[in-house]
Amino acid sequence: MISYGKTDIGMIRSINQDSIFFSDKNIGNLPNLYIVADGMGGHQAGDYASAHAVTWFVDYVKTCRYKNPITILKTGIAKINDMLLKRAEENSEMRGMGTTFVAAVIMADKLYVANIGDSRLYVLSAEEARQITLDHSLVEELIRTGQLERRKVRFHPEKNIITRALGTSHEAIPDFFEITLSKSEKILLCSDGLTNMVEDDEIKDIVMQKQFVDKICDELIDRANYYGGKDNIGVVVIEQAFNEV
């Protein structure tokens, strides 16, 4: 596994509320770990929510005794949700904060994913960019109920309204996915600062170029900023996605 990640403040925002983590080496009982979180909330609250959610989750994984990756992801997310709610109760300036959270683990040819909010995970090949996660957002609900066409999502005035996040409710319910990977595929975790600016086909073309993952991250961020950079941008790119067994 070879991975790289990067965040950028974008062209408009004054605070970077995106946080990431990537490790190709063992973290506790997990062989690797990749995270993107996109915070929300006034003042420094969104920045605090995403950064601490990532840090607390990694700390939890380091000491967790569970072996099953989905169990680790599920219990870790529940724990950091409780911790964010507690901090908000203790500090009035933190009230209303929250964060999206998408995390991935790769074991052999299996990809395990958890997400809450509208940060995404894609599995990419030369043929397609396959979005694995489902956005927990108002526009996605409108699409599911037939009230909105997907091609109109990027221009919808309420596209940034999310329906689930960490730190906003005692019932933070993530989705979980298990995917079988092929050797040629790459993986992208990203915040909506990328996907609201760059179309999936263009993301695929950039990610699948034969260059180092750090250069891919740079180009994704540069392209989002070229198109306006209206939000913070967080990306993690993974290649050589599994060890042969």
mmCIF file of C-alpha atoms in Angstrom:
data_model
loop_
_atom_site.group_PDB
_atom_site.id
_atom_site.type_symbol
_atom_site.label_atom_id
_atom_site.label_comp_id
_atom_site.label_asym_id
_atom_site.label_seq_id
_atom_site.Cartn_x
_atom_site.Cartn_y
_atom_site.Cartn_z
ATOM 1 C CA MET A 1 0.000 0.000 0.000
ATOM 2 C CA ILE A 2 1.135 3.500 -0.863
ATOM 3 C CA SER A 3 -0.985 6.445 0.240
ATOM 4 C CA TYR A 4 -0.852 10.195 0.600
ATOM 5 C CA GLY A 5 -3.244 12.842 1.844
ATOM 6 C CA LYS A 6 -3.517 16.593 1.935
ATOM 7 C CA THR A 7 -5.918 19.368 2.935
ATOM 8 C CA ASP A 8 -6.238 22.878 1.531
ATOM 9 C CA ILE A 9 -8.156 25.903 2.752
ATOM 10 C CA GLY A 10 -9.502 26.642 -0.732
ATOM 11 C CA MET A 11 -9.995 30.056 -2.289
ATOM 12 C CA ILE A 12 -12.867 31.449 -0.176
ATOM 13 C CA ARG A 13 -12.805 30.152 3.403
ATOM 14 C CA SER A 14 -10.730 31.736 6.187
ATOM 15 C CA ILE A 15 -10.478 28.554 8.314
ATOM 16 C CA ASN A 16 -9.606 25.014 7.224
ATOM 17 C CA GLN A 17 -12.140 22.652 8.800
ATOM 18 C CA ASP A 18 -11.025 19.524 6.918
ATOM 19 C CA SER A 19 -8.874 16.944 8.709
ATOM 20 C CA ILE A 20 -7.285 13.752 7.415
ATOM 21 C CA PHE A 21 -5.280 10.739 8.547
ATOM 22 C CA PHE A 22 -3.486 8.088 6.515
ATOM 23 C CA SER A 23 -1.250 5.239 7.560
ATOM 24 C CA ASP A 24 -0.117 2.247 5.514
ATOM 25 C CA LYS A 25 1.228 0.640 8.695
ATOM 26 C CA ASN A 26 -0.563 -1.051 11.585
ATOM 27 C CA ILE A 27 -2.720 1.064 13.861
ATOM 28 C CA GLY A 28 -3.654 -1.179 16.766
ATOM 29 C CA ASN A 29 -5.289 -4.287 15.337
ATOM 30 C CA LEU A 30 -5.863 -2.659 11.947
ATOM 31 C CA PRO A 31 -3.236 -3.148 9.221
ATOM 32 C CA ASN A 32 -3.791 0.397 7.931
ATOM 33 C CA LEU A 33 -6.207 3.283 8.331
ATOM 34 C CA TYR A 34 -7.420 6.199 6.199
ATOM 35 C CA ILE A 35 -9.772 9.015 7.291
ATOM 36 C CA VAL A 36 -11.257 12.254 5.936
ATOM 37 C CA ALA A 37 -13.423 14.494 8.162
ATOM 38 C CA ASP A 38 -15.109 17.786 7.254
ATOM 39 C CA GLY A 39 -16.124 19.906 10.231
ATOM 40 C CA MET A 40 -18.976 22.359 10.632
ATOM 41 C CA GLY A 41 -19.827 24.996 13.197
ATOM 42 C CA GLY A 42 -19.079 28.626 13.952
ATOM 43 C CA HIS A 43 -15.832 30.144 15.223
ATOM 44 C CA GLN A 44 -13.284 27.340 15.621
ATOM 45 C CA ALA A 45 -15.924 24.697 16.337
ATOM 46 C CA GLY A 46 -15.834 22.938 12.955
ATOM 47 C CA ASP A 47 -12.058 22.868 12.973
ATOM 48 C CA TYR A 48 -12.129 21.437 16.501
ATOM 49 C CA ALA A 49 -14.760 18.818 15.633
ATOM 50 C CA SER A 50 -12.971 17.349 12.617
ATOM 51 C CA ALA A 51 -9.463 17.473 14.073
ATOM 52 C CA HIS A 52 -10.458 15.916 17.390
ATOM 53 C CA ALA A 53 -12.713 13.322 15.794
ATOM 54 C CA VAL A 54 -9.746 12.094 13.759
ATOM 55 C CA THR A 55 -7.292 12.205 16.687
ATOM 56 C CA TRP A 56 -9.681 10.539 19.126
ATOM 57 C CA PHE A 57 -10.557 7.830 16.625
ATOM 58 C CA VAL A 58 -6.915 6.978 15.939
ATOM 59 C CA ASP A 59 -6.216 6.892 19.681
ATOM 60 C CA TYR A 60 -9.174 4.566 20.181
ATOM 61 C CA VAL A 61 -7.995 2.188 17.447
ATOM 62 C CA LYS A 62 -4.525 2.017 18.987
ATOM 63 C CA THR A 63 -5.911 0.511 22.195
ATOM 64 C CA CYS A 64 -9.018 -1.287 20.895
ATOM 65 C CA ARG A 65 -9.101 -5.035 21.572
ATOM 66 C CA TYR A 66 -11.574 -5.908 18.833
ATOM 67 C CA LYS A 67 -10.212 -7.660 15.745
ATOM 68 C CA ASN A 68 -13.060 -7.276 13.248
ATOM 69 C CA PRO A 69 -12.565 -4.052 11.223
ATOM 70 C CA ILE A 70 -16.267 -3.196 11.028
ATOM 71 C CA THR A 71 -16.606 -3.631 14.793
ATOM 72 C CA ILE A 72 -13.622 -1.335 15.352
ATOM 73 C CA LEU A 73 -15.046 1.286 12.985
ATOM 74 C CA LYS A 74 -18.529 1.071 14.538
ATOM 75 C CA THR A 75 -17.464 1.274 18.177
ATOM 76 C CA GLY A 76 -14.885 3.981 17.460
ATOM 77 C CA ILE A 77 -17.394 6.195 15.694
ATOM 78 C CA ALA A 78 -19.889 5.796 18.541
ATOM 79 C CA LYS A 79 -17.210 6.737 21.076
ATOM 80 C CA ILE A 80 -16.047 9.900 19.319
ATOM 81 C CA ASN A 81 -19.649 10.959 18.751
ATOM 82 C CA ASP A 82 -20.219 10.801 22.512
ATOM 83 C CA MET A 83 -16.985 12.723 23.127
ATOM 84 C CA LEU A 84 -17.972 15.515 20.733
ATOM 85 C CA LEU A 85 -21.403 15.819 22.350
ATOM 86 C CA LYS A 86 -19.807 16.002 25.794
ATOM 87 C CA ARG A 87 -17.424 18.769 24.718
ATOM 88 C CA ALA A 88 -20.310 20.743 23.232
ATOM 89 C CA GLU A 89 -22.261 20.431 26.484
ATOM 90 C CA GLU A 90 -19.237 21.662 28.465
ATOM 91 C CA ASN A 91 -18.428 24.618 26.191
ATOM 92 C CA SER A 92 -21.166 26.866 24.798
ATOM 93 C CA GLU A 93 -18.919 28.041 21.941
ATOM 94 C CA MET A 94 -18.746 24.459 20.704
ATOM 95 C CA ARG A 95 -22.496 23.916 20.594
ATOM 96 C CA GLY A 96 -23.753 23.100 17.115
ATOM 97 C CA MET A 97 -20.426 21.715 15.971
ATOM 98 C CA GLY A 98 -20.198 18.480 14.044
ATOM 99 C CA THR A 99 -18.200 16.694 11.418
ATOM 100 C CA THR A 100 -18.555 14.292 8.546
ATOM 101 C CA PHE A 101 -16.394 11.185 8.826
ATOM 102 C CA VAL A 102 -15.334 8.616 6.256
ATOM 103 C CA ALA A 103 -12.831 5.910 7.231
ATOM 104 C CA ALA A 104 -11.377 2.940 5.387
ATOM 105 C CA VAL A 105 -9.332 -0.175 6.172
ATOM 106 C CA ILE A 106 -7.816 -2.589 3.636
ATOM 107 C CA MET A 107 -7.228 -6.238 4.538
ATOM 108 C CA ALA A 108 -5.982 -8.509 1.727
ATOM 109 C CA ASP A 109 -8.342 -7.751 -1.177
ATOM 110 C CA LYS A 110 -11.153 -6.422 1.034
ATOM 111 C CA LEU A 111 -11.958 -2.767 1.613
ATOM 112 C CA TYR A 112 -13.963 -1.911 4.741
ATOM 113 C CA VAL A 113 -15.596 1.517 4.849
ATOM 114 C CA ALA A 114 -17.632 3.535 7.336
ATOM 115 C CA ASN A 115 -19.134 6.943 6.603
ATOM 116 C CA ILE A 116 -21.466 9.507 8.062
ATOM 117 C CA GLY A 117 -22.183 12.791 6.299
ATOM 118 C CA ASP A 118 -21.285 13.703 2.727
ATOM 119 C CA SER A 119 -17.550 13.080 2.596
ATOM 120 C CA ARG A 120 -17.021 10.293 0.103
ATOM 121 C CA LEU A 121 -15.012 7.215 -0.775
ATOM 122 C CA TYR A 122 -14.487 6.204 -4.398
ATOM 123 C CA VAL A 123 -12.977 3.090 -5.917
ATOM 124 C CA LEU A 124 -11.470 4.104 -9.255
ATOM 125 C CA SER A 125 -10.330 2.229 -12.334
ATOM 126 C CA ALA A 126 -9.495 3.240 -15.882
ATOM 127 C CA GLU A 127 -13.159 2.664 -16.750
ATOM 128 C CA GLU A 128 -15.042 4.397 -13.943
ATOM 129 C CA ALA A 129 -15.141 6.300 -10.674
ATOM 130 C CA ARG A 130 -17.358 4.183 -8.432
ATOM 131 C CA GLN A 131 -18.786 6.068 -5.451
ATOM 132 C CA ILE A 132 -19.031 3.524 -2.640
ATOM 133 C CA THR A 133 -20.451 5.742 0.096
ATOM 134 C CA LEU A 134 -23.912 7.311 0.041
ATOM 135 C CA ASP A 135 -24.194 10.995 0.882
ATOM 136 C CA HIS A 136 -26.241 11.764 3.976
ATOM 137 C CA SER A 137 -27.522 15.019 2.536
ATOM 138 C CA LEU A 138 -30.727 16.812 1.674
ATOM 139 C CA VAL A 139 -30.093 16.661 -2.065
ATOM 140 C CA GLU A 140 -29.414 12.919 -1.917
ATOM 141 C CA GLU A 141 -32.767 12.454 -0.175
ATOM 142 C CA LEU A 142 -34.414 14.498 -2.939
ATOM 143 C CA ILE A 143 -32.759 12.259 -5.546
ATOM 144 C CA ARG A 144 -33.897 9.088 -3.793
ATOM 145 C CA THR A 145 -37.482 10.335 -3.700
ATOM 146 C CA GLY A 146 -37.425 11.415 -7.341
ATOM 147 C CA GLN A 147 -37.643 15.148 -6.626
ATOM 148 C CA LEU A 148 -34.236 16.038 -8.070
ATOM 149 C CA GLU A 149 -32.120 14.832 -10.986
ATOM 150 C CA ARG A 150 -28.557 13.870 -10.059
ATOM 151 C CA ARG A 151 -27.080 16.005 -12.821
ATOM 152 C CA LYS A 152 -28.515 19.086 -11.097
ATOM 153 C CA VAL A 153 -27.002 18.403 -7.662
ATOM 154 C CA ARG A 154 -23.884 20.571 -8.012
ATOM 155 C CA PHE A 155 -26.010 23.663 -8.686
ATOM 156 C CA HIS A 156 -28.682 23.104 -6.035
ATOM 157 C CA PRO A 157 -28.794 25.966 -3.464
ATOM 158 C CA GLU A 158 -29.087 23.522 -0.542
ATOM 159 C CA LYS A 159 -26.421 21.028 -1.647
ATOM 160 C CA ASN A 160 -24.372 21.636 1.523
ATOM 161 C CA ILE A 161 -27.136 20.622 3.951
ATOM 162 C CA ILE A 162 -26.314 17.239 5.472
ATOM 163 C CA THR A 163 -28.749 14.985 7.300
ATOM 164 C CA ARG A 164 -26.258 13.045 9.455
ATOM 165 C CA ALA A 165 -22.985 13.989 11.133
ATOM 166 C CA LEU A 166 -20.902 13.195 14.191
ATOM 167 C CA GLY A 167 -21.499 15.387 17.219
ATOM 168 C CA THR A 168 -24.995 16.545 16.286
ATOM 169 C CA SER A 169 -27.134 13.746 17.742
ATOM 170 C CA HIS A 170 -26.887 10.938 20.275
ATOM 171 C CA GLU A 171 -27.896 8.612 17.455
ATOM 172 C CA ALA A 172 -25.050 8.990 14.969
ATOM 173 C CA ILE A 173 -25.736 6.179 12.503
ATOM 174 C CA PRO A 174 -22.977 5.508 9.968
ATOM 175 C CA ASP A 175 -23.183 3.305 6.889
ATOM 176 C CA PHE A 176 -20.779 0.385 6.452
ATOM 177 C CA PHE A 177 -19.510 -1.237 3.276
ATOM 178 C CA GLU A 178 -17.344 -4.220 2.373
ATOM 179 C CA ILE A 179 -15.867 -4.189 -1.136
ATOM 180 C CA THR A 180 -13.662 -6.651 -3.010
ATOM 181 C CA LEU A 181 -10.830 -4.805 -4.748
ATOM 182 C CA SER A 182 -8.969 -5.624 -7.930
ATOM 183 C CA LYS A 183 -5.263 -4.971 -8.254
ATOM 184 C CA SER A 184 -5.614 -2.134 -10.769
ATOM 185 C CA GLU A 185 -7.992 -0.041 -8.674
ATOM 186 C CA LYS A 186 -7.147 3.019 -6.607
ATOM 187 C CA ILE A 187 -9.086 4.494 -3.698
ATOM 188 C CA LEU A 188 -9.990 8.108 -2.978
ATOM 189 C CA LEU A 189 -11.411 9.545 0.239
ATOM 190 C CA CYS A 190 -12.431 13.193 -0.042
ATOM 191 C CA SER A 191 -14.526 16.009 1.346
ATOM 192 C CA ASP A 192 -17.215 17.793 -0.654
ATOM 193 C CA GLY A 193 -14.776 20.618 -1.303
ATOM 194 C CA LEU A 194 -13.477 18.395 -4.087
ATOM 195 C CA THR A 195 -16.667 16.775 -5.358
ATOM 196 C CA ASN A 196 -18.654 20.024 -5.455
ATOM 197 C CA MET A 197 -16.005 21.536 -7.718
ATOM 198 C CA VAL A 198 -14.785 18.672 -9.928
ATOM 199 C CA GLU A 199 -16.870 16.142 -11.865
ATOM 200 C CA ASP A 200 -16.385 12.426 -11.191
ATOM 201 C CA ASP A 201 -14.975 11.708 -14.664
ATOM 202 C CA GLU A 202 -12.325 14.375 -14.256
ATOM 203 C CA ILE A 203 -11.466 13.093 -10.762
ATOM 204 C CA LYS A 204 -11.051 9.609 -12.259
ATOM 205 C CA ASP A 205 -8.743 10.864 -15.002
ATOM 206 C CA ILE A 206 -6.514 12.646 -12.472
ATOM 207 C CA VAL A 207 -6.373 9.758 -9.981
ATOM 208 C CA MET A 208 -5.640 7.107 -12.605
ATOM 209 C CA GLN A 209 -2.647 8.941 -14.074
ATOM 210 C CA LYS A 210 0.626 7.066 -13.691
ATOM 211 C CA GLN A 211 2.251 9.331 -11.168
ATOM 212 C CA PHE A 212 3.010 9.375 -7.430
ATOM 213 C CA VAL A 213 0.065 9.673 -5.034
ATOM 214 C CA ASP A 214 1.339 12.980 -3.624
ATOM 215 C CA LYS A 215 1.236 14.513 -7.102
ATOM 216 C CA ILE A 216 -2.284 13.160 -7.595
ATOM 217 C CA CYS A 217 -3.407 14.857 -4.369
ATOM 218 C CA ASP A 218 -1.810 18.125 -5.453
ATOM 219 C CA GLU A 219 -3.521 18.006 -8.829
ATOM 220 C CA LEU A 220 -6.941 17.227 -7.343
ATOM 221 C CA ILE A 221 -6.660 20.205 -5.013
ATOM 222 C CA ASP A 222 -5.322 22.469 -7.756
ATOM 223 C CA ARG A 223 -8.243 21.520 -9.994
ATOM 224 C CA ALA A 224 -10.831 22.200 -7.267
ATOM 225 C CA ASN A 225 -9.250 25.614 -6.652
ATOM 226 C CA TYR A 226 -9.110 26.313 -10.391
ATOM 227 C CA TYR A 227 -12.879 25.847 -10.548
ATOM 228 C CA GLY A 228 -13.445 28.243 -7.647
ATOM 229 C CA GLY A 229 -12.258 26.517 -4.470
ATOM 230 C CA LYS A 230 -15.444 27.477 -2.635
ATOM 231 C CA ASP A 231 -14.773 25.160 0.300
ATOM 232 C CA ASN A 232 -11.905 23.460 2.116
ATOM 233 C CA ILE A 233 -10.566 20.438 0.263
ATOM 234 C CA GLY A 234 -9.433 17.194 1.917
ATOM 235 C CA VAL A 235 -8.159 14.206 -0.059
ATOM 236 C CA VAL A 236 -6.479 10.851 0.628
ATOM 237 C CA VAL A 237 -5.367 8.688 -2.320
ATOM 238 C CA ILE A 238 -4.386 5.005 -1.971
ATOM 239 C CA GLU A 239 -2.800 2.764 -4.604
ATOM 240 C CA GLN A 240 -1.527 -0.838 -4.633
ATOM 241 C CA ALA A 241 -4.672 -1.345 -2.642
ATOM 242 C CA PHE A 242 -4.090 -4.827 -1.229
ATOM 243 C CA ASN A 243 -1.415 -7.314 -0.439
ATOM 244 C CA GLU A 244 -1.606 -10.565 -2.389
ATOM 245 C CA VAL A 245 -2.282 -13.664 -0.294
#
